[in-house]
PDB file of C-alpha atoms in Angstrom:
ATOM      1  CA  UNK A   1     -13.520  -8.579   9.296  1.00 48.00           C
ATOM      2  CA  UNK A   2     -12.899  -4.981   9.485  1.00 65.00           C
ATOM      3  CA  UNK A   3     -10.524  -2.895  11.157  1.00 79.00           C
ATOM      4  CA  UNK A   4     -12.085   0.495  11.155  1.00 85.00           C
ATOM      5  CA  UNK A   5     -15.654   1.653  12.006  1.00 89.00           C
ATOM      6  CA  UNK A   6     -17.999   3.910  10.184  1.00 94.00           C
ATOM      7  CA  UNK A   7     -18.097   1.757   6.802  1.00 97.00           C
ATOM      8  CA  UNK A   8     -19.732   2.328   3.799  1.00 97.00           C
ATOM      9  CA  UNK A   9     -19.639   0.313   0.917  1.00 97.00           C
ATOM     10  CA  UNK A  10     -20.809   1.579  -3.077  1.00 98.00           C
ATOM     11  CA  UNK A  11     -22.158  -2.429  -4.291  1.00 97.00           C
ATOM     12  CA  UNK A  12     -24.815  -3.233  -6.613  1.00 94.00           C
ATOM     13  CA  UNK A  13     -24.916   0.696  -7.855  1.00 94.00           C
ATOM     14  CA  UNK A  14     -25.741   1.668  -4.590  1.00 96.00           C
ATOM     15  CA  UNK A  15     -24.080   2.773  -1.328  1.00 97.00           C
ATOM     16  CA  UNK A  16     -24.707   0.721   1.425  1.00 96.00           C
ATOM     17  CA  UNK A  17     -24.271   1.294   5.103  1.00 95.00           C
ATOM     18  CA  UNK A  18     -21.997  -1.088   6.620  1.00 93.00           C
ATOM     19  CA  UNK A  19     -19.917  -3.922   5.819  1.00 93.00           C
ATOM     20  CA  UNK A  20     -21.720  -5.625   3.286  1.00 94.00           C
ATOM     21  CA  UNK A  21     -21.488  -8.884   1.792  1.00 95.00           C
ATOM     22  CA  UNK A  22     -20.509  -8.414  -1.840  1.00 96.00           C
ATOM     23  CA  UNK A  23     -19.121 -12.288  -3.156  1.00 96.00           C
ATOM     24  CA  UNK A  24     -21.171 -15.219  -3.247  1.00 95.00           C
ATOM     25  CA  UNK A  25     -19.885 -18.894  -2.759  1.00 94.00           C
ATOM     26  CA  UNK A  26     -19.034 -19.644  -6.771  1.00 94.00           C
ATOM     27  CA  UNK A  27     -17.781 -16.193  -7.624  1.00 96.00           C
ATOM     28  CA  UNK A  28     -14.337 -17.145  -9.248  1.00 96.00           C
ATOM     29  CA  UNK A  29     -12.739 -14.069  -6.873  1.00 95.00           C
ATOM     30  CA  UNK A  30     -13.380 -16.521  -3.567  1.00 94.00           C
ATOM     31  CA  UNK A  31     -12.096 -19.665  -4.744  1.00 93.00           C
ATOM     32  CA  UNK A  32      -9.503 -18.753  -6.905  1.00 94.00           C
ATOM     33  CA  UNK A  33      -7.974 -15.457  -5.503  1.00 94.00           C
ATOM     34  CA  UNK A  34      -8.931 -13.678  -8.773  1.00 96.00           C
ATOM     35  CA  UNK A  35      -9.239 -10.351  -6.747  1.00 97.00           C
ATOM     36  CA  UNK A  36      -7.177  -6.788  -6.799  1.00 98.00           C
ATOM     37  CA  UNK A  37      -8.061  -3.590  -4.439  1.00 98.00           C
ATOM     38  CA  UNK A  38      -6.453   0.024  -4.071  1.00 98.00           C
ATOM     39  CA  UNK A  39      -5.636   1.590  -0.868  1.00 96.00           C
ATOM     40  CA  UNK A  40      -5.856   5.703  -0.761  1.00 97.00           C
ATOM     41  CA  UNK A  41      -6.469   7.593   2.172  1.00 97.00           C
ATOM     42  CA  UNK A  42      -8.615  10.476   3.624  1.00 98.00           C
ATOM     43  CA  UNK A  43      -7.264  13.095   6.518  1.00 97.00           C
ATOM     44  CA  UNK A  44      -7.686  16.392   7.440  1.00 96.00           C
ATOM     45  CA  UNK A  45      -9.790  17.219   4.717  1.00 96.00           C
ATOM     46  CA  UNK A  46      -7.514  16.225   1.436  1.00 97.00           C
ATOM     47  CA  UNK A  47      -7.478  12.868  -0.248  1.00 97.00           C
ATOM     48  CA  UNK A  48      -3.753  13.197  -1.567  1.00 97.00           C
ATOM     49  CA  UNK A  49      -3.708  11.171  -5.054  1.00 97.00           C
ATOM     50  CA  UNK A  50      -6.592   9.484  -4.809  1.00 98.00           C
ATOM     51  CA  UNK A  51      -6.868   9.755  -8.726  1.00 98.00           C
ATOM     52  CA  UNK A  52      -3.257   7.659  -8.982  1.00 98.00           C
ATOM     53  CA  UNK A  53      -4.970   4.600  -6.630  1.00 98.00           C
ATOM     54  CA  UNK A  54      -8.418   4.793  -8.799  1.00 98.00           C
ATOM     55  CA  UNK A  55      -6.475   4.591 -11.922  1.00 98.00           C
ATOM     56  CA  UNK A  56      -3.982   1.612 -10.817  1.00 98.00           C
ATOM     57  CA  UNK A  57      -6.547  -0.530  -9.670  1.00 98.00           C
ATOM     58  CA  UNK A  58      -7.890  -0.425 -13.074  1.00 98.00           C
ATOM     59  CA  UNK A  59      -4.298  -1.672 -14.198  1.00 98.00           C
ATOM     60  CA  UNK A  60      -3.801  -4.205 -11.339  1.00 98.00           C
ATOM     61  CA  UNK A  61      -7.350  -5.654 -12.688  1.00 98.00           C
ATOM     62  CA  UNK A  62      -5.904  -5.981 -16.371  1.00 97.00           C
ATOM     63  CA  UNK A  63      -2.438  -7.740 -15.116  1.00 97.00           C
ATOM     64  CA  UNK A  64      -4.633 -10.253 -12.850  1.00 96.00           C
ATOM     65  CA  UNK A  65      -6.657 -10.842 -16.637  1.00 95.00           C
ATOM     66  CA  UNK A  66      -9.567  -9.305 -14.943  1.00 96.00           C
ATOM     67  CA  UNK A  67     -11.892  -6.458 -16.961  1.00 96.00           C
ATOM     68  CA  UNK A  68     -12.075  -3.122 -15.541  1.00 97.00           C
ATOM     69  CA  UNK A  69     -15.428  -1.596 -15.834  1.00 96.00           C
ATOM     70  CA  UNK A  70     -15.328   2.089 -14.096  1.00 97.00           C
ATOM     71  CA  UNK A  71     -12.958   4.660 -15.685  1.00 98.00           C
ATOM     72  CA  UNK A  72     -10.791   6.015 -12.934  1.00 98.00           C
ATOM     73  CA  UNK A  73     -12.479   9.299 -13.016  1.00 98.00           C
ATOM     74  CA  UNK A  74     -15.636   7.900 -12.103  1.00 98.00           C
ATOM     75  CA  UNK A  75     -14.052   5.897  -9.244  1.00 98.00           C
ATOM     76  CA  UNK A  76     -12.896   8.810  -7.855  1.00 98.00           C
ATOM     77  CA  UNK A  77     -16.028  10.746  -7.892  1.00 98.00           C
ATOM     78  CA  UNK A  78     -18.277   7.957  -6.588  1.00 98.00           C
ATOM     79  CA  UNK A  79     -15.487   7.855  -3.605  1.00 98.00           C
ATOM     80  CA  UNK A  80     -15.619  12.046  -2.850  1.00 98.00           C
ATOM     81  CA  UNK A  81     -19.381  11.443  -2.957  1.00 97.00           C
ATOM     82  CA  UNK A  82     -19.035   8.707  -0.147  1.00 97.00           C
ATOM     83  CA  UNK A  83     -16.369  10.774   1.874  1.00 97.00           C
ATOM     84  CA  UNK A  84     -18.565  13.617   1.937  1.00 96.00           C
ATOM     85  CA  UNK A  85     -20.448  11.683   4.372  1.00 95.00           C
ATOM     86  CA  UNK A  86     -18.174  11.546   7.022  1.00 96.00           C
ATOM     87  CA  UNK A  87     -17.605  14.257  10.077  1.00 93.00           C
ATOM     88  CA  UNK A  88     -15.716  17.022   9.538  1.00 88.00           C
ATOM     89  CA  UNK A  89     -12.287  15.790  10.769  1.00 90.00           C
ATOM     90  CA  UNK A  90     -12.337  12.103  10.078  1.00 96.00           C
ATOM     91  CA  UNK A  91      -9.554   9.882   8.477  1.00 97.00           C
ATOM     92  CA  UNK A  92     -10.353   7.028   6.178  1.00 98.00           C
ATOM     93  CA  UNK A  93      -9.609   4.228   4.533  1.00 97.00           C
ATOM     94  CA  UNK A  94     -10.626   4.213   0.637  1.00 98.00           C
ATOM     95  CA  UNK A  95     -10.605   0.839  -1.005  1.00 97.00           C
ATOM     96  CA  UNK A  96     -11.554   0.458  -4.461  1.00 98.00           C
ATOM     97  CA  UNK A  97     -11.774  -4.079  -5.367  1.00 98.00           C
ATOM     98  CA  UNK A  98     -12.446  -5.704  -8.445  1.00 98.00           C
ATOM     99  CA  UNK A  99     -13.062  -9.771  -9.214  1.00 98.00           C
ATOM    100  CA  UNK A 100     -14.147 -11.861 -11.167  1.00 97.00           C
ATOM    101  CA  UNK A 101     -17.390 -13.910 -11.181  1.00 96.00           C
ATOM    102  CA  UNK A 102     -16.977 -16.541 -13.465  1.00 95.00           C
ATOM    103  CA  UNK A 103     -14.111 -18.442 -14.801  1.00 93.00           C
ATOM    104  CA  UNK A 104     -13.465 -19.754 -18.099  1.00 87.00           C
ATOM    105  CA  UNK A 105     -14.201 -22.973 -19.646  1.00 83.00           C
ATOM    106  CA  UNK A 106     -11.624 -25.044 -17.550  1.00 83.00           C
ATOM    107  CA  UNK A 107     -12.399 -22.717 -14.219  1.00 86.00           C
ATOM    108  CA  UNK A 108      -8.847 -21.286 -13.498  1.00 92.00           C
ATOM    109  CA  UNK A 109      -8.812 -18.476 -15.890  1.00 92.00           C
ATOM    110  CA  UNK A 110     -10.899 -15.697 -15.188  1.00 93.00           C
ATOM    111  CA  UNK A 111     -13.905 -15.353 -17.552  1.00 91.00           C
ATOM    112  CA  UNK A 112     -13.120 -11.711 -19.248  1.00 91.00           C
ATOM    113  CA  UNK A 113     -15.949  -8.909 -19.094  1.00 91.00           C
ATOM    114  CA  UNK A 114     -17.786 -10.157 -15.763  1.00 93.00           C
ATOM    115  CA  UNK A 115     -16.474  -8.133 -13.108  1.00 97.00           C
ATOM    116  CA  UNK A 116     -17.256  -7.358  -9.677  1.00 97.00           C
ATOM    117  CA  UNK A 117     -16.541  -4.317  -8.176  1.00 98.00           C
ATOM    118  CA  UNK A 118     -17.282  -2.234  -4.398  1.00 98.00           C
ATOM    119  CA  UNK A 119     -15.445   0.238  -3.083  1.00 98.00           C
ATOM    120  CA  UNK A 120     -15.261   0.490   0.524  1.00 97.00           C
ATOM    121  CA  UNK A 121     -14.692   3.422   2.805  1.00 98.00           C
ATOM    122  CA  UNK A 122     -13.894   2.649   6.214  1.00 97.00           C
ATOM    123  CA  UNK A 123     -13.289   4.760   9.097  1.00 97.00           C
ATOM    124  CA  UNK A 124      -9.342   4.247  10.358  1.00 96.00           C
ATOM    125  CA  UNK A 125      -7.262   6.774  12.520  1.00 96.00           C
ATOM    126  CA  UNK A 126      -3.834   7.710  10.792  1.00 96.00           C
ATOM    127  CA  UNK A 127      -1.002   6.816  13.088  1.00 94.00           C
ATOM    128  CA  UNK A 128       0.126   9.210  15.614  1.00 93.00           C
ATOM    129  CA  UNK A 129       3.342  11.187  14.059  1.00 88.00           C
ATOM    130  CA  UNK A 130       5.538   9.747  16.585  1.00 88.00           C
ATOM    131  CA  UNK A 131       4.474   6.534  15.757  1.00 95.00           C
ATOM    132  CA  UNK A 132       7.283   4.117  14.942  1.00 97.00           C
ATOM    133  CA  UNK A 133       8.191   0.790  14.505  1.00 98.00           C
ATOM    134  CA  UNK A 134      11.131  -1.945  14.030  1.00 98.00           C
ATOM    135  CA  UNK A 135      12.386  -4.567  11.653  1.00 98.00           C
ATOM    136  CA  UNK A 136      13.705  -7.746  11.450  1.00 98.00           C
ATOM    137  CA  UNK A 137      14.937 -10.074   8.563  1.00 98.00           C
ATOM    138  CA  UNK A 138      12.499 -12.846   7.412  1.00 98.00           C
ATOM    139  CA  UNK A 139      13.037 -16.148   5.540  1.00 97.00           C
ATOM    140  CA  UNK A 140      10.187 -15.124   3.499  1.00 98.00           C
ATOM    141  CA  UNK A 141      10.970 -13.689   0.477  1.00 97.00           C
ATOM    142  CA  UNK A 142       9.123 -11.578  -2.371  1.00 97.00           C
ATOM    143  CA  UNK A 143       8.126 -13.550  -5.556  1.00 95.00           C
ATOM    144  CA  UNK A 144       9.433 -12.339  -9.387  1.00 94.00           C
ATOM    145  CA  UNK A 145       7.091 -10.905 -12.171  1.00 92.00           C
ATOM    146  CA  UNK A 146       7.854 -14.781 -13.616  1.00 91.00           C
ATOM    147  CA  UNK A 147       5.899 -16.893 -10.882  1.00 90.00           C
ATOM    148  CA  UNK A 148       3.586 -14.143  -9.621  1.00 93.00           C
ATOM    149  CA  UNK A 149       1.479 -11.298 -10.626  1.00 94.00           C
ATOM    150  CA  UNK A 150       4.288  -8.646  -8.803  1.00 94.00           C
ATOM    151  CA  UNK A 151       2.977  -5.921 -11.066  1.00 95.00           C
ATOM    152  CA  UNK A 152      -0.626  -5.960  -9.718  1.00 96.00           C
ATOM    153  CA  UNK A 153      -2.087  -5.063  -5.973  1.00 97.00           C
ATOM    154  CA  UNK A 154      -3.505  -8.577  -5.433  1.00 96.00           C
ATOM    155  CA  UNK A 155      -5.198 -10.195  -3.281  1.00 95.00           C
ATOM    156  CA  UNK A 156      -3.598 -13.275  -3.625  1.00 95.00           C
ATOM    157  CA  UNK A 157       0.013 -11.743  -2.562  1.00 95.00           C
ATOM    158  CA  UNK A 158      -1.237 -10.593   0.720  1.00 96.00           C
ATOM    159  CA  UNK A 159      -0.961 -13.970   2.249  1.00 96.00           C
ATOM    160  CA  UNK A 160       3.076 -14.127   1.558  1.00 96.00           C
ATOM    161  CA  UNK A 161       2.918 -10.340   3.725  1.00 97.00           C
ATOM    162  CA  UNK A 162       1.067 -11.868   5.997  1.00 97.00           C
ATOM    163  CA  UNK A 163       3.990 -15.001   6.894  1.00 98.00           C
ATOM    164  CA  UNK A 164       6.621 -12.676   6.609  1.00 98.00           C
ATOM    165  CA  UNK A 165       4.624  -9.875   9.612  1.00 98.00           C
ATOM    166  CA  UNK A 166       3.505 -12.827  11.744  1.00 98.00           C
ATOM    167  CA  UNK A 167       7.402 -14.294  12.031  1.00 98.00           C
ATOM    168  CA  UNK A 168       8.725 -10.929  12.431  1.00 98.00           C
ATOM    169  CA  UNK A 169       6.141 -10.366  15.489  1.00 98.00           C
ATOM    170  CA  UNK A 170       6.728 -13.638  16.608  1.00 98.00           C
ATOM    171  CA  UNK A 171      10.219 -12.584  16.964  1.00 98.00           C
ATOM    172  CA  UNK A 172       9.365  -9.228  18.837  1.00 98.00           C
ATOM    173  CA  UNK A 173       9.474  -6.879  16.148  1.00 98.00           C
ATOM    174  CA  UNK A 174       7.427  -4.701  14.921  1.00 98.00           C
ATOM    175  CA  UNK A 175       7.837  -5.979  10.743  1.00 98.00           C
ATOM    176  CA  UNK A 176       9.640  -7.002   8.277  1.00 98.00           C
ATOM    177  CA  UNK A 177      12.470  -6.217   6.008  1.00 98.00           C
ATOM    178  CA  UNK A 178      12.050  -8.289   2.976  1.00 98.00           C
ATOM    179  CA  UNK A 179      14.596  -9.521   0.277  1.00 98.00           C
ATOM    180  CA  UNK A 180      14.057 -10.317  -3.203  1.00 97.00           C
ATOM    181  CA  UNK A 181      14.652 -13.572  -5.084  1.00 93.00           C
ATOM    182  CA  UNK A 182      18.368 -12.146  -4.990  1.00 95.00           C
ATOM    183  CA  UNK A 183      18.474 -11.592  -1.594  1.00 97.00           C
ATOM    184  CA  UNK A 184      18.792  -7.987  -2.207  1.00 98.00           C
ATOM    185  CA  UNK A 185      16.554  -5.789  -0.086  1.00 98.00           C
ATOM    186  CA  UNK A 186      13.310  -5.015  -1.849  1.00 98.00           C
ATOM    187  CA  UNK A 187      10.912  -3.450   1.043  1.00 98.00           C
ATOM    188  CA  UNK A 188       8.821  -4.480   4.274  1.00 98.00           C
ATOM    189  CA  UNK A 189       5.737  -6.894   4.569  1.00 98.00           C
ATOM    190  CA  UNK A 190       4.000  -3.924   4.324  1.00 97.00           C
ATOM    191  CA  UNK A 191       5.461  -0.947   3.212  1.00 98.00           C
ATOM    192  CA  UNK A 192       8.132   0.352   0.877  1.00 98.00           C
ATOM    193  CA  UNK A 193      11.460   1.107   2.625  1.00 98.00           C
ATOM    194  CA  UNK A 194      13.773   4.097   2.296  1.00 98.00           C
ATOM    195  CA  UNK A 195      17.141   4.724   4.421  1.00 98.00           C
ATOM    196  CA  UNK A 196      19.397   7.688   4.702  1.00 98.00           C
ATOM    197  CA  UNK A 197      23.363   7.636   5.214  1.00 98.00           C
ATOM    198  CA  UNK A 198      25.262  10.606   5.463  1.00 97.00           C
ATOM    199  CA  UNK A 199      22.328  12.886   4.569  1.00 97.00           C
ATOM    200  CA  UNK A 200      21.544  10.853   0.920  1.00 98.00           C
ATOM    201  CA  UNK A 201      17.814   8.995   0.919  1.00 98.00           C
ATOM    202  CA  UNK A 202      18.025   5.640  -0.659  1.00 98.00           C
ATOM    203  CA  UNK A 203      15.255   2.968  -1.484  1.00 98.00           C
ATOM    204  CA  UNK A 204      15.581  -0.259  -3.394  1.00 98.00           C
ATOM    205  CA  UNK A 205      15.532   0.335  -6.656  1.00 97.00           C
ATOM    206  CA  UNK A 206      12.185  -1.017  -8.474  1.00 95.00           C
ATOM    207  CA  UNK A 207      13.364  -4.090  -9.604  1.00 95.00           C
ATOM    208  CA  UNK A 208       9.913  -6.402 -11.100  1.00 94.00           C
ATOM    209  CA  UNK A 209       9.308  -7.728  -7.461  1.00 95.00           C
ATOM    210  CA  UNK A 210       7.310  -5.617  -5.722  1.00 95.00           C
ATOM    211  CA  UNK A 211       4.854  -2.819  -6.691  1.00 94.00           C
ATOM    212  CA  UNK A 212       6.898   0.815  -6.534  1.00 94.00           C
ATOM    213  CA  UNK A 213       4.300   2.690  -4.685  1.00 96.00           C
ATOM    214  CA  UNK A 214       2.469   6.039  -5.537  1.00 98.00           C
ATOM    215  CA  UNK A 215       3.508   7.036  -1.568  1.00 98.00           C
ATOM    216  CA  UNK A 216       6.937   6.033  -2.694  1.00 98.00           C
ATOM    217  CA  UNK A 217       7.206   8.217  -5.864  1.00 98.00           C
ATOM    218  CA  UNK A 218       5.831  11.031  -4.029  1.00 98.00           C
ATOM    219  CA  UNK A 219       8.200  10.900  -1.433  1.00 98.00           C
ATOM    220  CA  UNK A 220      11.161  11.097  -3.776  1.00 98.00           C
ATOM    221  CA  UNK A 221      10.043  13.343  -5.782  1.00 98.00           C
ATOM    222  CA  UNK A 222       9.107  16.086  -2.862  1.00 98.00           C
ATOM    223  CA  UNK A 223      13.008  15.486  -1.297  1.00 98.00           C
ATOM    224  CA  UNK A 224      14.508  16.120  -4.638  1.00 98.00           C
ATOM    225  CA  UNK A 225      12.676  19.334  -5.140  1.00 98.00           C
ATOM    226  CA  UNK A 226      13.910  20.136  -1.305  1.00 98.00           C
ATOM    227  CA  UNK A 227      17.205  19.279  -2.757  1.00 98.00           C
ATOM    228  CA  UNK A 228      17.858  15.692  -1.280  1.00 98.00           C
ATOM    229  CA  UNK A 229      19.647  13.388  -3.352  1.00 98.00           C
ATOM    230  CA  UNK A 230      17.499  10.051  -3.481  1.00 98.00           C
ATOM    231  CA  UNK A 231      18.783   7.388  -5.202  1.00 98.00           C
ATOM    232  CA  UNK A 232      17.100   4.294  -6.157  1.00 98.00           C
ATOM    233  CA  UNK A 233      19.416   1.161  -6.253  1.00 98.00           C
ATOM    234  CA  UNK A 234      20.093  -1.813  -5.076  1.00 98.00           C
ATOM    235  CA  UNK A 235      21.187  -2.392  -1.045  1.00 98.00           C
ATOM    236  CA  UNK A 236      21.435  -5.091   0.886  1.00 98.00           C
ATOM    237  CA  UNK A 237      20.508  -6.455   4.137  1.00 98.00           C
ATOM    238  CA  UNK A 238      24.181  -4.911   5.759  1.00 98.00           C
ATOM    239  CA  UNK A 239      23.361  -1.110   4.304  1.00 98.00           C
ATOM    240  CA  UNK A 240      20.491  -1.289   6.656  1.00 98.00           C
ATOM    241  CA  UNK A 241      22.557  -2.258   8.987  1.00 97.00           C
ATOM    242  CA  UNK A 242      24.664   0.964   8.344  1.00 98.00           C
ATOM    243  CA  UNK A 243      21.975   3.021   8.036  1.00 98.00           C
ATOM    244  CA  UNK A 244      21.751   6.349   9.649  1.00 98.00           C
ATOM    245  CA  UNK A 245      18.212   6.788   9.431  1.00 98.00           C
ATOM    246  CA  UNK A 246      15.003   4.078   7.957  1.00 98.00           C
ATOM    247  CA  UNK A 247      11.305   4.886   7.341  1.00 98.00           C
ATOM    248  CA  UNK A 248       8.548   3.278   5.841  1.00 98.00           C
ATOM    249  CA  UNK A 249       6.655   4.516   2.962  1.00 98.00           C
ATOM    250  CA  UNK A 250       2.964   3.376   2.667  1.00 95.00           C
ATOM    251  CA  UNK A 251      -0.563   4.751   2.118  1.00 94.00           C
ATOM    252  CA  UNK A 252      -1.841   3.866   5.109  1.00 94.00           C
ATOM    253  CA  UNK A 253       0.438   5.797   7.738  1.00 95.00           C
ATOM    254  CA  UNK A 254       2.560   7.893   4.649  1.00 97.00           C
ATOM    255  CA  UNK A 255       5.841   8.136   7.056  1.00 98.00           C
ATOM    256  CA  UNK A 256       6.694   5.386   9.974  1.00 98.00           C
ATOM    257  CA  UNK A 257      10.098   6.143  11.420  1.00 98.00           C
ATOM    258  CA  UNK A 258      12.046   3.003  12.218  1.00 98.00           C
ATOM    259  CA  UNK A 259      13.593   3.096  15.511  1.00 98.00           C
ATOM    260  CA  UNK A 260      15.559  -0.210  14.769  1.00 98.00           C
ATOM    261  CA  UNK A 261      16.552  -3.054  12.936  1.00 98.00           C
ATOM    262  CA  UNK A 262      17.266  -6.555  14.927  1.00 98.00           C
ATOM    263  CA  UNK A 263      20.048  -5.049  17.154  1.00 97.00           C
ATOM    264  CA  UNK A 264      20.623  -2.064  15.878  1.00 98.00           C
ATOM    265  CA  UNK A 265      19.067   1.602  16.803  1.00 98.00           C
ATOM    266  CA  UNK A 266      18.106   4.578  14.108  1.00 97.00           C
ATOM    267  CA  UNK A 267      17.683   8.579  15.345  1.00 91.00           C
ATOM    268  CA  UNK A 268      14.125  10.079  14.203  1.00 94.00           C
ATOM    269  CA  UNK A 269      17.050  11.890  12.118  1.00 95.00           C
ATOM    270  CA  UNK A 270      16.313  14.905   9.678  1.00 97.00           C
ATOM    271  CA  UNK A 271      15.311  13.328   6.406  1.00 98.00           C
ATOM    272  CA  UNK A 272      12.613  10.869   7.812  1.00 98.00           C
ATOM    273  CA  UNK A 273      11.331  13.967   9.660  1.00 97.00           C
ATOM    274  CA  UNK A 274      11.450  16.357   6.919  1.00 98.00           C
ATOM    275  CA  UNK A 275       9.849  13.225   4.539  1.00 98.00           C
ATOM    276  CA  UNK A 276       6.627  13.552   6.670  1.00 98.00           C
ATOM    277  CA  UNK A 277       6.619  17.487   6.855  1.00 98.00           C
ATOM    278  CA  UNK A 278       7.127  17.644   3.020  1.00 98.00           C
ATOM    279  CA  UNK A 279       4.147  15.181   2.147  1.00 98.00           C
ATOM    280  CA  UNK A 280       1.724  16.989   4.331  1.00 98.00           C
ATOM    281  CA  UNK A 281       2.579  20.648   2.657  1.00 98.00           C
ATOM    282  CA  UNK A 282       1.945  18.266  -1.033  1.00 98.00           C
ATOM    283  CA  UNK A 283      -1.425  16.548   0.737  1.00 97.00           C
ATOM    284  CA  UNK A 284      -2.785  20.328   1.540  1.00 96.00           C
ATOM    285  CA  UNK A 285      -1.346  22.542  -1.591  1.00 94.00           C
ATOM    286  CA  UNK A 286      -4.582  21.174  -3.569  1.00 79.00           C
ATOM    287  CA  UNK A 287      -1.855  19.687  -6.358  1.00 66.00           C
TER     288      UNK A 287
END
């Protein structure tokens, strides 16, 4: 089901209007989970590193065994030719998927050089910049590289997310904060997570067990050139809880504040603040 309006879908060498079916009933992608997507986003008239998502959905196909067939380059152009469409103005939702069709000769393993690919653009508002949102602990926790395919945007992860956002509602809260098989903090259900104490950024240091995001990388490498120190490391459930500041990091909304964690309150404090102001002046140089 979708969750934005105004889709169209590239299928079949075409683009299609609408929300088009693209898997049939035996396609190995439906019944075994063999499937990976991308998530970049378009607003205000730039599509900030929409190159980076094109050319990691490529690699999430290869960790998932699954064969690419669309250099990244030609991805990106086929999704500028779609965005062009849309109304001067409008914010969307670029999704690039890959799966695979058949499966080998005992079914489980995907069958290599049959792959099938859309790429969906979908209409979606970005969040309002005072938009914000709180945490909670789950008992959910993220898998290792050793038991899951951690190093690959898959669908198959997304229903783990999904348990850890539904008992963090349940509980009143707006998401997640996730541990790692360690119990060390690793990010949200859906997000990557950064805090700030006494005017140092930290985020959870990429680790094998979840996928360091473009969003992320971009975001520490536009406070260092402010001159922020960010450090990447590990922290814990209780530096959270001492945190002076928390924001998410994500395509989808770039910068969500945090007003709170279970019973503890965060400012809209400097860093998170100048974290969103610095990633729009990166989205509109034209880098």
């Amino acid at each position: 089901m979708a969750f934005g309006t105004h889709i169209r879908t590239w299928f079949d060498g075409r683009w299609n209007e609408g929300d088009v079916a693209v898997m049939r009933a035996a396609d190995h992608g439906i019944w075994q989970g063999s499937s990976v997507f991308d998530g970049a986003r378009y607003f205000e008239g730039v599509a900030p590193d929409l190159a980076a998502h094109c050319a990691r959905v490529n690699r999430s196909a290869e960790a998932l065994m699954i064969t690419p067939t669309l250099a990244a380059e030609e991805m990106e152009a086929m999704a500028r030719e779609g965005l062009a469409r849309y109304a001067e103005g409008a914010a969307v939702y670029v999704r690039p998927m890959y799966w695979a069709i058949h499966g080998s000769e005992l079914g489980v393993a995907p069958m290599q050089g049959v792959t099938g690919f859309a790429l969906c653009l979908e209409q979606v508002p970005m969040p309002a910049p005072e938009a914000t949102t709180t945490l909670t602990t789950t008992s959910f926790r993220r898998p290792v590289l050793a038991d899951n395919v951690c190093n690959a945007k898959a669908g198959c992860l997304y229903p783990n997310n999904a348990r850890m956002l539904v008992e963090a509602q349940r509980k009143g809260f707006g998401n997640a904060l996730v541990c790692d098989a360690m119990g060390n903090v690793a990010e949200t259900a859906t997000a990557n997570v950064f805090m700030v104490r006494d005017g140092v950024a930290f985020t959870p240091i990429a680790n094998g067990t979840f996928l360091s995001g473009i969003t992320r990388a971009r975001h520490i490498a536009n406070l260092r050139a402010d001159g922020v120190e960010v450090r990447e490391t590990v922290l814990t459930i209780d530096d959270f809880r001492a945190a002076d500041e928390v924001f998410l990091s994500g395509n989808f909304a770039k910068v969500t504040p945090v007003r709170g964690f279970d019973d503890v309150s965060y400012q809209l404090g400097p860093i998170t603040r100048r974290a969103r102001a610095l990633y729009w002046d990166f989205a509109h140089s034209g880098a």
